[in-house]
PDB file of C-alpha atoms in Angstrom:
ATOM      1  CA  MET V 199     -12.092   3.958 -19.459  1.00 57.00           C
ATOM      2  CA  THR V 200     -14.207   5.502 -22.235  1.00 61.00           C
ATOM      3  CA  ASN V 201     -17.696   6.849 -21.733  1.00 71.00           C
ATOM      4  CA  SER V 202     -19.059   4.210 -24.130  1.00 81.00           C
ATOM      5  CA  VAL V 203     -17.661   1.418 -21.960  1.00 78.00           C
ATOM      6  CA  ASP V 204     -19.132   3.002 -18.835  1.00 79.00           C
ATOM      7  CA  ALA V 205     -22.490   3.298 -20.574  1.00 87.00           C
ATOM      8  CA  ALA V 206     -22.336  -0.349 -21.636  1.00 89.00           C
ATOM      9  CA  ARG V 207     -21.506  -1.454 -18.084  1.00 81.00           C
ATOM     10  CA  THR V 208     -24.455   0.543 -16.771  1.00 83.00           C
ATOM     11  CA  THR V 209     -26.796  -1.061 -19.312  1.00 90.00           C
ATOM     12  CA  ILE V 210     -25.613  -4.564 -18.411  1.00 90.00           C
ATOM     13  CA  ALA V 211     -25.868  -3.853 -14.683  1.00 77.00           C
ATOM     14  CA  ASP V 212     -29.421  -2.564 -15.085  1.00 84.00           C
ATOM     15  CA  ALA V 213     -30.407  -5.628 -17.123  1.00 90.00           C
ATOM     16  CA  PHE V 214     -29.262  -7.994 -14.371  1.00 86.00           C
ATOM     17  CA  ASP V 215     -30.340  -5.755 -11.493  1.00 83.00           C
ATOM     18  CA  ARG V 216     -26.729  -5.285 -10.405  1.00 82.00           C
ATOM     19  CA  GLU V 217     -25.296  -2.272  -8.571  1.00 84.00           C
ATOM     20  CA  LEU V 218     -22.145  -0.658  -9.997  1.00 87.00           C
ATOM     21  CA  ASP V 219     -21.700   1.373  -6.828  1.00 93.00           C
ATOM     22  CA  PRO V 220     -22.594  -1.145  -4.098  1.00 95.00           C
ATOM     23  CA  LEU V 221     -20.944   0.752  -1.243  1.00 97.00           C
ATOM     24  CA  ARG V 222     -22.908   3.949  -1.813  1.00 96.00           C
ATOM     25  CA  GLU V 223     -25.736   2.807   0.463  1.00 96.00           C
ATOM     26  CA  TYR V 224     -23.334   2.439   3.415  1.00 97.00           C
ATOM     27  CA  ALA V 225     -21.552   5.794   3.099  1.00 97.00           C
ATOM     28  CA  GLU V 226     -24.077   7.798   5.128  1.00 97.00           C
ATOM     29  CA  THR V 227     -23.979   5.300   8.009  1.00 98.00           C
ATOM     30  CA  PHE V 228     -20.183   5.352   8.079  1.00 98.00           C
ATOM     31  CA  GLU V 229     -20.339   9.147   8.336  1.00 97.00           C
ATOM     32  CA  THR V 230     -22.306   8.842  11.573  1.00 97.00           C
ATOM     33  CA  LEU V 231     -19.772   6.523  13.230  1.00 96.00           C
ATOM     34  CA  GLU V 232     -17.008   7.755  15.509  1.00 95.00           C
ATOM     35  CA  GLU V 233     -14.830   4.754  14.648  1.00 96.00           C
ATOM     36  CA  ASP V 234     -12.378   5.151  11.764  1.00 97.00           C
ATOM     37  CA  PRO V 235     -12.176   1.982   9.609  1.00 98.00           C
ATOM     38  CA  PHE V 236      -8.534   2.708   8.796  1.00 98.00           C
ATOM     39  CA  VAL V 237      -7.658   2.930  12.486  1.00 97.00           C
ATOM     40  CA  VAL V 238      -9.401  -0.414  13.037  1.00 98.00           C
ATOM     41  CA  PHE V 239      -7.276  -1.929  10.253  1.00 98.00           C
ATOM     42  CA  ARG V 240      -4.112  -0.399  11.718  1.00 97.00           C
ATOM     43  CA  GLU V 241      -4.756  -1.690  15.222  1.00 97.00           C
ATOM     44  CA  ALA V 242      -6.041  -5.115  14.167  1.00 97.00           C
ATOM     45  CA  ILE V 243      -3.514  -5.931  11.430  1.00 97.00           C
ATOM     46  CA  LEU V 244      -0.524  -3.597  11.206  1.00 96.00           C
ATOM     47  CA  VAL V 245       0.357  -3.051  14.867  1.00 95.00           C
ATOM     48  CA  PRO V 246       0.313  -6.765  15.842  1.00 94.00           C
ATOM     49  CA  ARG V 247       2.798  -7.442  13.033  1.00 92.00           C
ATOM     50  CA  GLY V 248       5.391  -5.395  14.884  1.00 89.00           C
ATOM     51  CA  LEU V 249       6.103  -3.178  11.882  1.00 89.00           C
ATOM     52  CA  HIS V 250       8.704  -0.449  12.191  1.00 88.00           C
ATOM     53  CA  GLU V 251       7.344   2.960  13.155  1.00 91.00           C
ATOM     54  CA  LYS V 252       8.434   4.366   9.784  1.00 91.00           C
ATOM     55  CA  THR V 253       6.369   1.737   7.967  1.00 93.00           C
ATOM     56  CA  LEU V 254       3.325   2.544  10.100  1.00 95.00           C
ATOM     57  CA  LYS V 255       3.753   6.236   9.324  1.00 95.00           C
ATOM     58  CA  ASP V 256       3.921   5.418   5.603  1.00 96.00           C
ATOM     59  CA  TYR V 257       0.556   3.660   5.855  1.00 97.00           C
ATOM     60  CA  GLU V 258      -0.926   6.556   7.813  1.00 97.00           C
ATOM     61  CA  ARG V 259       0.317   9.089   5.251  1.00 97.00           C
ATOM     62  CA  ILE V 260      -1.278   7.107   2.423  1.00 98.00           C
ATOM     63  CA  PHE V 261      -4.549   6.866   4.341  1.00 98.00           C
ATOM     64  CA  ARG V 262      -4.522  10.648   4.950  1.00 98.00           C
ATOM     65  CA  GLN V 263      -4.045  11.260   1.225  1.00 98.00           C
ATOM     66  CA  TRP V 264      -6.909   8.895   0.428  1.00 98.00           C
ATOM     67  CA  ARG V 265      -9.197  10.538   3.001  1.00 98.00           C
ATOM     68  CA  ALA V 266      -8.465  13.957   1.507  1.00 98.00           C
ATOM     69  CA  HIS V 267      -9.200  12.650  -1.988  1.00 98.00           C
ATOM     70  CA  MET V 268     -12.487  11.069  -0.944  1.00 98.00           C
ATOM     71  CA  THR V 269     -13.516  14.261   0.873  1.00 97.00           C
ATOM     72  CA  GLU V 270     -13.128  16.073  -2.456  1.00 97.00           C
ATOM     73  CA  GLN V 271     -15.229  13.330  -4.068  1.00 97.00           C
ATOM     74  CA  GLY V 272     -17.966  13.793  -1.466  1.00 97.00           C
ATOM     75  CA  ARG V 273     -17.867  10.187  -0.272  1.00 97.00           C
ATOM     76  CA  HIS V 274     -16.737   8.423   2.907  1.00 98.00           C
ATOM     77  CA  PRO V 275     -13.248   6.948   2.336  1.00 98.00           C
ATOM     78  CA  ALA V 276     -14.384   3.430   3.274  1.00 98.00           C
ATOM     79  CA  CYS V 277     -17.048   3.391   0.535  1.00 98.00           C
ATOM     80  CA  PRO V 278     -15.345   4.031  -2.814  1.00 98.00           C
ATOM     81  CA  ASN V 279     -16.310   2.898  -6.271  1.00 97.00           C
ATOM     82  CA  GLU V 280     -14.058   2.332  -9.285  1.00 95.00           C
ATOM     83  CA  ASP V 281     -14.403   5.918 -10.468  1.00 94.00           C
ATOM     84  CA  HIS V 282     -13.106   7.220  -7.141  1.00 97.00           C
ATOM     85  CA  VAL V 283     -10.057   4.951  -7.346  1.00 98.00           C
ATOM     86  CA  ARG V 284      -9.343   5.823 -10.975  1.00 96.00           C
ATOM     87  CA  ALA V 285      -9.578   9.528 -10.119  1.00 97.00           C
ATOM     88  CA  PHE V 286      -7.113   8.988  -7.267  1.00 98.00           C
ATOM     89  CA  ILE V 287      -4.681   7.249  -9.635  1.00 97.00           C
ATOM     90  CA  ARG V 288      -4.910  10.063 -12.186  1.00 95.00           C
ATOM     91  CA  ASP V 289      -4.461  12.685  -9.471  1.00 96.00           C
ATOM     92  CA  GLN V 290      -1.388  10.946  -8.076  1.00 97.00           C
ATOM     93  CA  LEU V 291       0.202  10.471 -11.500  1.00 95.00           C
ATOM     94  CA  ASP V 292      -0.769  13.638 -13.363  1.00 94.00           C
ATOM     95  CA  VAL V 293      -1.274  16.301 -10.682  1.00 94.00           C
ATOM     96  CA  HIS V 294       1.193  15.310  -7.994  1.00 93.00           C
ATOM     97  CA  GLY V 295       3.652  13.689 -10.382  1.00 91.00           C
ATOM     98  CA  TYR V 296       4.304  10.522  -8.380  1.00 93.00           C
ATOM     99  CA  ALA V 297       6.079   7.673 -10.139  1.00 92.00           C
ATOM    100  CA  PRO V 298       3.888   4.709 -11.195  1.00 93.00           C
ATOM    101  CA  ALA V 299       5.707   2.446  -8.723  1.00 92.00           C
ATOM    102  CA  THR V 300       4.878   4.846  -5.885  1.00 95.00           C
ATOM    103  CA  VAL V 301       1.209   5.006  -6.870  1.00 96.00           C
ATOM    104  CA  LYS V 302       1.022   1.215  -7.072  1.00 96.00           C
ATOM    105  CA  ARG V 303       2.553   0.984  -3.587  1.00 96.00           C
ATOM    106  CA  LYS V 304      -0.148   3.309  -2.268  1.00 98.00           C
ATOM    107  CA  LEU V 305      -2.829   1.221  -3.934  1.00 97.00           C
ATOM    108  CA  ARG V 306      -1.428  -1.922  -2.306  1.00 97.00           C
ATOM    109  CA  ALA V 307      -1.760  -0.294   1.116  1.00 97.00           C
ATOM    110  CA  LEU V 308      -5.336   0.795   0.412  1.00 98.00           C
ATOM    111  CA  THR V 309      -6.201  -2.626  -1.007  1.00 98.00           C
ATOM    112  CA  ALA V 310      -4.879  -4.301   2.145  1.00 98.00           C
ATOM    113  CA  ALA V 311      -7.248  -2.217   4.272  1.00 98.00           C
ATOM    114  CA  TYR V 312     -10.172  -2.904   1.949  1.00 98.00           C
ATOM    115  CA  GLU V 313      -9.519  -6.660   1.967  1.00 98.00           C
ATOM    116  CA  PHE V 314      -9.512  -6.579   5.775  1.00 98.00           C
ATOM    117  CA  TRP V 315     -12.953  -4.957   5.713  1.00 98.00           C
ATOM    118  CA  GLN V 316     -14.139  -7.639   3.297  1.00 98.00           C
ATOM    119  CA  GLU V 317     -12.974 -10.424   5.612  1.00 97.00           C
ATOM    120  CA  ASP V 318     -14.169  -8.890   8.898  1.00 97.00           C
ATOM    121  CA  ALA V 319     -17.759  -9.820   9.728  1.00 96.00           C
ATOM    122  CA  GLY V 320     -18.420  -6.395  11.223  1.00 96.00           C
ATOM    123  CA  PHE V 321     -18.025  -4.569   7.908  1.00 98.00           C
ATOM    124  CA  PRO V 322     -20.578  -4.529   5.065  1.00 97.00           C
ATOM    125  CA  HIS V 323     -18.084  -4.725   2.185  1.00 98.00           C
ATOM    126  CA  PRO V 324     -19.107  -7.480  -0.273  1.00 96.00           C
ATOM    127  CA  GLN V 325     -16.701 -10.277  -1.140  1.00 95.00           C
ATOM    128  CA  ASP V 326     -17.357  -9.976  -4.874  1.00 93.00           C
ATOM    129  CA  TYR V 327     -16.512  -6.269  -5.212  1.00 95.00           C
ATOM    130  CA  ASN V 328     -13.096  -4.669  -4.810  1.00 97.00           C
ATOM    131  CA  PRO V 329     -12.890  -1.254  -6.516  1.00 97.00           C
ATOM    132  CA  PHE V 330      -9.121  -1.062  -6.001  1.00 97.00           C
ATOM    133  CA  ASP V 331      -8.441  -4.306  -7.854  1.00 95.00           C
ATOM    134  CA  SER V 332     -10.911  -3.423 -10.598  1.00 94.00           C
ATOM    135  CA  ALA V 333      -9.439   0.051 -11.118  1.00 95.00           C
ATOM    136  CA  LYS V 334      -5.857  -1.253 -11.215  1.00 94.00           C
ATOM    137  CA  GLU V 335      -6.763  -3.865 -13.836  1.00 93.00           C
ATOM    138  CA  LYS V 336      -8.347  -1.196 -16.036  1.00 90.00           C
ATOM    139  CA  THR V 337      -5.592   1.394 -15.663  1.00 92.00           C
ATOM    140  CA  SER V 338      -2.584   1.645 -17.952  1.00 90.00           C
ATOM    141  CA  PHE V 339       0.336   2.911 -15.925  1.00 89.00           C
ATOM    142  CA  PRO V 340       3.137   4.697 -17.820  1.00 84.00           C
ATOM    143  CA  ASP V 341       6.366   2.771 -18.050  1.00 80.00           C
ATOM    144  CA  PRO V 342       9.160   5.200 -17.142  1.00 70.00           C
ATOM    145  CA  ALA V 343      12.506   4.799 -18.820  1.00 69.00           C
ATOM    146  CA  LYS V 344      14.711   2.675 -16.624  1.00 73.00           C
ATOM    147  CA  LYS V 345      18.140   3.969 -15.753  1.00 76.00           C
ATOM    148  CA  PRO V 346      20.955   1.499 -16.286  1.00 80.00           C
ATOM    149  CA  LEU V 347      22.073  -0.061 -13.032  1.00 78.00           C
ATOM    150  CA  PRO V 348      25.580   0.878 -11.916  1.00 81.00           C
ATOM    151  CA  ARG V 349      28.071  -1.962 -12.313  1.00 84.00           C
ATOM    152  CA  ILE V 350      30.516  -2.378  -9.459  1.00 86.00           C
ATOM    153  CA  GLY V 351      33.207  -5.035  -9.554  1.00 87.00           C
ATOM    154  CA  LEU V 352      33.390  -7.534  -6.701  1.00 87.00           C
ATOM    155  CA  GLU V 353      36.753  -6.257  -5.480  1.00 89.00           C
ATOM    156  CA  GLU V 354      35.547  -2.636  -5.444  1.00 89.00           C
ATOM    157  CA  LEU V 355      32.371  -3.712  -3.658  1.00 87.00           C
ATOM    158  CA  ARG V 356      34.398  -5.480  -0.974  1.00 87.00           C
ATOM    159  CA  ASN V 357      36.529  -2.385  -0.504  1.00 88.00           C
ATOM    160  CA  ARG V 358      33.500  -0.139  -0.135  1.00 89.00           C
ATOM    161  CA  VAL V 359      31.941  -2.426   2.466  1.00 89.00           C
ATOM    162  CA  THR V 360      35.253  -2.622   4.337  1.00 88.00           C
ATOM    163  CA  ASP V 361      35.432   1.175   4.391  1.00 90.00           C
ATOM    164  CA  ILE V 362      32.195   1.296   6.433  1.00 92.00           C
ATOM    165  CA  MET V 363      33.551   1.538   9.969  1.00 90.00           C
ATOM    166  CA  HIS V 364      30.340   1.613  12.036  1.00 89.00           C
ATOM    167  CA  HIS V 365      29.149  -1.929  12.825  1.00 86.00           C
ATOM    168  CA  ARG V 366      25.470  -1.028  12.468  1.00 87.00           C
ATOM    169  CA  ASP V 367      25.916   0.637   9.091  1.00 90.00           C
ATOM    170  CA  ARG V 368      28.024  -2.231   7.778  1.00 89.00           C
ATOM    171  CA  LEU V 369      25.406  -4.707   9.008  1.00 85.00           C
ATOM    172  CA  VAL V 370      22.622  -2.901   7.132  1.00 88.00           C
ATOM    173  CA  VAL V 371      24.591  -2.781   3.876  1.00 89.00           C
ATOM    174  CA  ALA V 372      25.797  -6.376   4.160  1.00 87.00           C
ATOM    175  CA  LEU V 373      22.276  -7.639   4.908  1.00 87.00           C
ATOM    176  CA  GLN V 374      20.917  -5.971   1.803  1.00 90.00           C
ATOM    177  CA  LEU V 375      23.773  -7.284  -0.342  1.00 89.00           C
ATOM    178  CA  LYS V 376      23.747 -10.842   0.972  1.00 88.00           C
ATOM    179  CA  CYS V 377      20.000 -11.337   1.347  1.00 89.00           C
ATOM    180  CA  GLY V 378      18.658  -9.009  -1.346  1.00 88.00           C
ATOM    181  CA  LEU V 379      16.567  -7.117   1.197  1.00 87.00           C
ATOM    182  CA  ARG V 380      14.852  -3.829   0.472  1.00 86.00           C
ATOM    183  CA  ALA V 381      15.283  -0.899   2.840  1.00 84.00           C
ATOM    184  CA  GLY V 382      11.808  -1.359   4.309  1.00 83.00           C
ATOM    185  CA  GLU V 383      12.475  -5.033   5.010  1.00 86.00           C
ATOM    186  CA  VAL V 384      15.673  -4.183   6.875  1.00 85.00           C
ATOM    187  CA  CYS V 385      13.812  -1.543   8.922  1.00 84.00           C
ATOM    188  CA  ASN V 386      11.275  -4.152  10.039  1.00 84.00           C
ATOM    189  CA  ILE V 387      13.857  -6.637  11.361  1.00 84.00           C
ATOM    190  CA  LYS V 388      13.614  -6.959  15.138  1.00 81.00           C
ATOM    191  CA  ILE V 389      16.295  -8.150  17.568  1.00 78.00           C
ATOM    192  CA  SER V 390      14.055 -11.135  18.304  1.00 82.00           C
ATOM    193  CA  ASP V 391      14.493 -12.181  14.652  1.00 81.00           C
ATOM    194  CA  VAL V 392      18.257 -12.578  15.146  1.00 80.00           C
ATOM    195  CA  ASN V 393      19.726 -15.747  16.635  1.00 83.00           C
ATOM    196  CA  ILE V 394      22.113 -14.101  19.084  1.00 79.00           C
ATOM    197  CA  ASN V 395      23.344 -17.521  20.246  1.00 83.00           C
ATOM    198  CA  SER V 396      24.561 -18.511  16.772  1.00 81.00           C
ATOM    199  CA  SER V 397      28.101 -19.836  17.063  1.00 82.00           C
ATOM    200  CA  GLU V 398      29.102 -18.090  13.818  1.00 79.00           C
ATOM    201  CA  LEU V 399      27.787 -14.769  15.112  1.00 74.00           C
ATOM    202  CA  ARG V 400      29.593 -15.162  18.451  1.00 78.00           C
ATOM    203  CA  ASP V 401      32.866 -16.183  16.771  1.00 76.00           C
ATOM    204  CA  HIS V 402      32.676 -13.154  14.493  1.00 69.00           C
TER     205      HIS V 402
END
């Protein structure tokens, strides 16, 4: 976003007595609390969903990266503004070299936590302000050249699946092929999700 646009937004906000950084006033209070808002989100939302441990660790890694970024910005991680989010995006893309899809995935995780704070009555985050959504809408992500997908004939695909001898490994591959599941979705399947008493399953 150009400086002229930022200046115009500031002028408009001043004219209508609006705050472009509405979470700034809460940052100092958050610093005095022992409770971590991200831990509250994890325990209240992620853990009850029964997510795989790997998925939980992915969230925690993203939150650690965000905390480190906000420490550099001199602001509590639960009280960002758009500039903080845009700086995080630039840092992830340009400094660390993450792919746009990876950065967007991290933003989705951070947005999920922020939306929880908006909905929970104990947090001061306003309903009409989400710096993550605003920053994403105003950011142009590079579109990396897509590699052509490998084309495998049906007969060759069948042979490759048949060559997988371990039942677990074949199950994972077949689930992804048949149901179009991503790796993370397969990881989060629990035994309780499977109908063990299915006649087809027992016959097989």
